[in-house]
Amino acid sequence: MTAFSYFLGHGATMARRLTRLITLSLAATALALSAQGAVHADDTQRVVYHVDFADPTRYSATLTSINNLINDAEQKLLPWDVHLVLVGFGIRFATDDPLEGTPYAADEALDERRDELKGRLQTLIDVREVKVHLCDVTRNEIGLSEDKLYEGIGLVGSGVAKIADLQRDGYAYLKIQ
């Protein structure tokens, strides 16, 4: 007696149970694979860096971290998609404007390093294809004209919303301390 004739001989109930069990098992496997594939469809290094601080040394460390991440991806022959989101005090690193009379006014430490930091950021944008976003809420708060921003910096309605959107899309969140 074959398994098929056994099921036919013992009624359709057992066959329905087995069919349901197989269907549920296949559905669960497909769902798990689908969820895993939605976040990790490939080996791209997806990272969003958050800058909301005033310290030029900490910002320099952020730029170094971005460069190190991309160097590692290159060595492993992996693609990358890196975003840098500037919020609040991060606006200090998006313009040459001294921002006098605002909470974000440049200080001596920033003035001493501004050219170096600007050059490193521009290299990351132009050569390493890092996407840089400035929170438009911050820019509007102090009335800074868009034409005073460094080339290659895009505006987003809300910096924290941009970070949340990227994290929802599977980007790792990094904030250098």
mmCIF file of C-alpha atoms in Angstrom:
data_model
loop_
_atom_site.group_PDB
_atom_site.id
_atom_site.type_symbol
_atom_site.label_atom_id
_atom_site.label_comp_id
_atom_site.label_asym_id
_atom_site.label_seq_id
_atom_site.Cartn_x
_atom_site.Cartn_y
_atom_site.Cartn_z
ATOM 1 C CA MET A 1 0.000 0.000 0.000
ATOM 2 C CA THR A 2 1.369 3.372 -0.999
ATOM 3 C CA ALA A 3 1.157 6.497 1.145
ATOM 4 C CA PHE A 4 -1.323 7.956 -1.342
ATOM 5 C CA SER A 5 -3.651 4.967 -1.130
ATOM 6 C CA TYR A 6 -3.284 5.014 2.657
ATOM 7 C CA PHE A 7 -4.548 8.626 2.762
ATOM 8 C CA LEU A 8 -7.341 7.802 0.352
ATOM 9 C CA GLY A 9 -8.228 4.751 2.406
ATOM 10 C CA HIS A 10 -8.245 6.609 5.724
ATOM 11 C CA GLY A 11 -10.235 9.578 4.611
ATOM 12 C CA ALA A 12 -9.399 13.020 3.443
ATOM 13 C CA THR A 13 -8.960 14.403 6.979
ATOM 14 C CA MET A 14 -5.386 13.278 7.361
ATOM 15 C CA ALA A 15 -4.512 14.420 3.831
ATOM 16 C CA ARG A 16 -5.963 17.877 4.577
ATOM 17 C CA ARG A 17 -3.934 18.100 7.783
ATOM 18 C CA LEU A 18 -0.743 17.175 5.972
ATOM 19 C CA THR A 19 -1.514 19.639 3.145
ATOM 20 C CA ARG A 20 -2.150 22.416 5.685
ATOM 21 C CA LEU A 21 1.065 21.626 7.530
ATOM 22 C CA ILE A 22 3.122 21.712 4.320
ATOM 23 C CA THR A 23 1.427 24.926 3.174
ATOM 24 C CA LEU A 24 2.056 26.652 6.514
ATOM 25 C CA SER A 25 5.644 25.478 6.544
ATOM 26 C CA LEU A 26 6.254 26.785 3.025
ATOM 27 C CA ALA A 27 4.544 30.094 3.835
ATOM 28 C CA ALA A 28 6.651 30.570 6.969
ATOM 29 C CA THR A 29 9.837 29.822 5.053
ATOM 30 C CA ALA A 30 8.886 32.226 2.255
ATOM 31 C CA LEU A 31 8.035 34.949 4.769
ATOM 32 C CA ALA A 32 11.333 34.522 6.597
ATOM 33 C CA LEU A 33 13.308 34.634 3.360
ATOM 34 C CA SER A 34 11.328 37.635 2.153
ATOM 35 C CA ALA A 35 11.904 39.596 5.369
ATOM 36 C CA GLN A 36 15.595 38.752 5.353
ATOM 37 C CA GLY A 37 15.949 39.720 1.695
ATOM 38 C CA ALA A 38 14.140 43.042 2.175
ATOM 39 C CA VAL A 39 16.833 44.284 4.540
ATOM 40 C CA HIS A 40 19.845 42.396 3.202
ATOM 41 C CA ALA A 41 19.271 42.090 -0.523
ATOM 42 C CA ASP A 42 23.010 42.483 -1.160
ATOM 43 C CA ASP A 43 26.288 43.186 0.629
ATOM 44 C CA THR A 44 26.130 46.987 0.332
ATOM 45 C CA GLN A 45 27.499 48.820 3.362
ATOM 46 C CA ARG A 46 24.542 51.074 4.235
ATOM 47 C CA VAL A 47 25.334 53.579 6.968
ATOM 48 C CA VAL A 48 23.919 56.880 8.187
ATOM 49 C CA TYR A 49 26.123 59.140 10.314
ATOM 50 C CA HIS A 50 24.448 61.677 12.613
ATOM 51 C CA VAL A 51 26.145 64.999 13.427
ATOM 52 C CA ASP A 52 24.358 67.313 15.864
ATOM 53 C CA PHE A 53 27.358 68.512 17.850
ATOM 54 C CA ALA A 54 29.649 71.570 17.695
ATOM 55 C CA ASP A 55 33.076 70.032 18.351
ATOM 56 C CA PRO A 56 35.370 70.189 15.282
ATOM 57 C CA THR A 57 37.554 67.371 16.646
ATOM 58 C CA ARG A 58 34.553 65.079 16.994
ATOM 59 C CA TYR A 59 33.412 66.071 13.488
ATOM 60 C CA SER A 60 36.912 65.302 12.177
ATOM 61 C CA ALA A 61 36.652 61.867 13.804
ATOM 62 C CA THR A 62 33.312 61.384 12.005
ATOM 63 C CA LEU A 63 34.900 62.182 8.631
ATOM 64 C CA THR A 64 37.757 59.784 9.429
ATOM 65 C CA SER A 65 35.257 57.064 10.381
ATOM 66 C CA ILE A 66 33.393 57.523 7.090
ATOM 67 C CA ASN A 67 36.625 57.259 5.133
ATOM 68 C CA ASN A 68 37.695 54.155 7.095
ATOM 69 C CA LEU A 69 34.332 52.479 6.478
ATOM 70 C CA ILE A 70 34.587 53.121 2.748
ATOM 71 C CA ASN A 71 38.226 51.925 2.658
ATOM 72 C CA ASP A 72 37.135 48.681 4.325
ATOM 73 C CA ALA A 73 34.273 48.230 1.863
ATOM 74 C CA GLU A 74 36.670 48.796 -1.047
ATOM 75 C CA GLN A 75 39.142 46.238 0.311
ATOM 76 C CA LYS A 76 36.329 43.705 0.578
ATOM 77 C CA LEU A 77 35.050 44.675 -2.894
ATOM 78 C CA LEU A 78 31.705 45.675 -1.379
ATOM 79 C CA PRO A 79 29.588 48.586 -2.558
ATOM 80 C CA TRP A 80 28.649 51.312 -0.074
ATOM 81 C CA ASP A 81 25.905 53.834 0.422
ATOM 82 C CA VAL A 82 26.883 56.325 3.118
ATOM 83 C CA HIS A 83 24.810 59.283 4.300
ATOM 84 C CA LEU A 84 25.865 62.096 6.629
ATOM 85 C CA VAL A 85 22.992 63.997 8.249
ATOM 86 C CA LEU A 86 23.731 67.388 9.824
ATOM 87 C CA VAL A 87 21.244 68.600 12.443
ATOM 88 C CA GLY A 88 21.408 71.498 14.926
ATOM 89 C CA PHE A 89 25.062 72.318 15.615
ATOM 90 C CA GLY A 90 25.974 70.216 12.581
ATOM 91 C CA ILE A 91 25.101 73.244 10.442
ATOM 92 C CA ARG A 92 28.479 74.697 11.473
ATOM 93 C CA PHE A 93 30.112 72.145 9.146
ATOM 94 C CA ALA A 94 27.927 72.943 6.121
ATOM 95 C CA THR A 95 28.887 76.573 5.507
ATOM 96 C CA ASP A 96 31.679 79.135 5.669
ATOM 97 C CA ASP A 97 29.231 81.614 7.194
ATOM 98 C CA PRO A 98 30.310 82.456 10.769
ATOM 99 C CA LEU A 99 26.648 82.187 11.887
ATOM 100 C CA GLU A 100 27.104 85.180 14.194
ATOM 101 C CA GLY A 101 24.177 85.945 16.438
ATOM 102 C CA THR A 102 22.917 82.362 16.310
ATOM 103 C CA PRO A 103 23.328 79.518 18.814
ATOM 104 C CA TYR A 104 25.615 77.870 16.241
ATOM 105 C CA ALA A 105 28.160 80.699 15.879
ATOM 106 C CA ALA A 106 31.656 79.640 14.857
ATOM 107 C CA ASP A 107 34.353 79.685 17.508
ATOM 108 C CA GLU A 108 38.138 79.780 17.365
ATOM 109 C CA ALA A 109 38.467 75.981 17.242
ATOM 110 C CA LEU A 110 36.205 75.796 14.182
ATOM 111 C CA ASP A 111 37.801 78.786 12.474
ATOM 112 C CA GLU A 112 41.236 77.139 12.775
ATOM 113 C CA ARG A 113 40.091 73.903 11.121
ATOM 114 C CA ARG A 114 37.331 75.063 8.780
ATOM 115 C CA ASP A 115 39.329 74.820 5.509
ATOM 116 C CA GLU A 116 40.676 71.368 6.348
ATOM 117 C CA LEU A 117 37.267 70.016 7.377
ATOM 118 C CA LYS A 118 35.576 71.540 4.334
ATOM 119 C CA GLY A 119 38.161 69.960 2.017
ATOM 120 C CA ARG A 120 37.755 66.532 3.596
ATOM 121 C CA LEU A 121 33.962 66.752 3.362
ATOM 122 C CA GLN A 122 34.127 67.847 -0.269
ATOM 123 C CA THR A 123 36.381 64.875 -1.078
ATOM 124 C CA LEU A 124 33.914 62.492 0.551
ATOM 125 C CA ILE A 125 31.106 64.025 -1.510
ATOM 126 C CA ASP A 126 32.959 64.252 -4.837
ATOM 127 C CA VAL A 127 35.205 61.185 -4.759
ATOM 128 C CA ARG A 128 33.532 58.784 -2.328
ATOM 129 C CA GLU A 129 29.915 59.646 -3.284
ATOM 130 C CA VAL A 130 28.848 60.272 0.320
ATOM 131 C CA LYS A 131 25.415 61.885 0.429
ATOM 132 C CA VAL A 132 25.259 64.842 2.827
ATOM 133 C CA HIS A 133 21.964 66.192 4.112
ATOM 134 C CA LEU A 134 21.289 69.303 6.176
ATOM 135 C CA CYS A 135 18.160 69.641 8.282
ATOM 136 C CA ASP A 136 16.091 72.436 6.764
ATOM 137 C CA VAL A 137 14.433 73.050 10.135
ATOM 138 C CA THR A 138 17.847 74.086 11.485
ATOM 139 C CA ARG A 139 18.666 76.202 8.430
ATOM 140 C CA ASN A 140 15.301 77.985 8.571
ATOM 141 C CA GLU A 141 15.648 78.532 12.321
ATOM 142 C CA ILE A 142 18.613 80.845 11.738
ATOM 143 C CA GLY A 143 17.607 82.179 8.320
ATOM 144 C CA LEU A 144 20.718 80.914 6.492
ATOM 145 C CA SER A 145 20.414 81.252 2.732
ATOM 146 C CA GLU A 146 20.711 78.026 0.727
ATOM 147 C CA ASP A 147 23.416 79.592 -1.441
ATOM 148 C CA LYS A 148 25.710 79.753 1.614
ATOM 149 C CA LEU A 149 25.862 75.955 1.883
ATOM 150 C CA TYR A 150 28.793 73.967 0.578
ATOM 151 C CA GLU A 151 28.358 72.411 -2.834
ATOM 152 C CA GLY A 152 26.859 68.941 -2.721
ATOM 153 C CA ILE A 153 24.895 69.370 0.500
ATOM 154 C CA GLY A 154 21.220 68.639 0.086
ATOM 155 C CA LEU A 155 18.383 69.844 2.258
ATOM 156 C CA VAL A 156 15.903 67.546 3.973
ATOM 157 C CA GLY A 157 12.754 68.734 5.713
ATOM 158 C CA SER A 158 13.774 67.150 9.000
ATOM 159 C CA GLY A 159 17.187 65.667 9.706
ATOM 160 C CA VAL A 160 15.936 63.277 12.352
ATOM 161 C CA ALA A 161 13.145 62.106 10.034
ATOM 162 C CA LYS A 162 15.767 61.430 7.323
ATOM 163 C CA ILE A 163 17.780 59.369 9.805
ATOM 164 C CA ALA A 164 14.663 57.417 10.816
ATOM 165 C CA ASP A 165 13.769 56.792 7.162
ATOM 166 C CA LEU A 166 17.260 55.475 6.423
ATOM 167 C CA GLN A 167 17.231 53.235 9.497
ATOM 168 C CA ARG A 168 13.854 51.839 8.455
ATOM 169 C CA ASP A 169 15.459 51.046 5.081
ATOM 170 C CA GLY A 170 18.172 49.005 6.797
ATOM 171 C CA TYR A 171 20.944 51.582 7.250
ATOM 172 C CA ALA A 172 23.186 51.235 10.287
ATOM 173 C CA TYR A 173 23.151 54.319 12.552
ATOM 174 C CA LEU A 174 26.483 55.726 13.713
ATOM 175 C CA LYS A 175 27.233 58.743 15.865
ATOM 176 C CA ILE A 176 30.853 59.311 16.785
ATOM 177 C CA GLN A 177 31.445 60.089 20.459
#
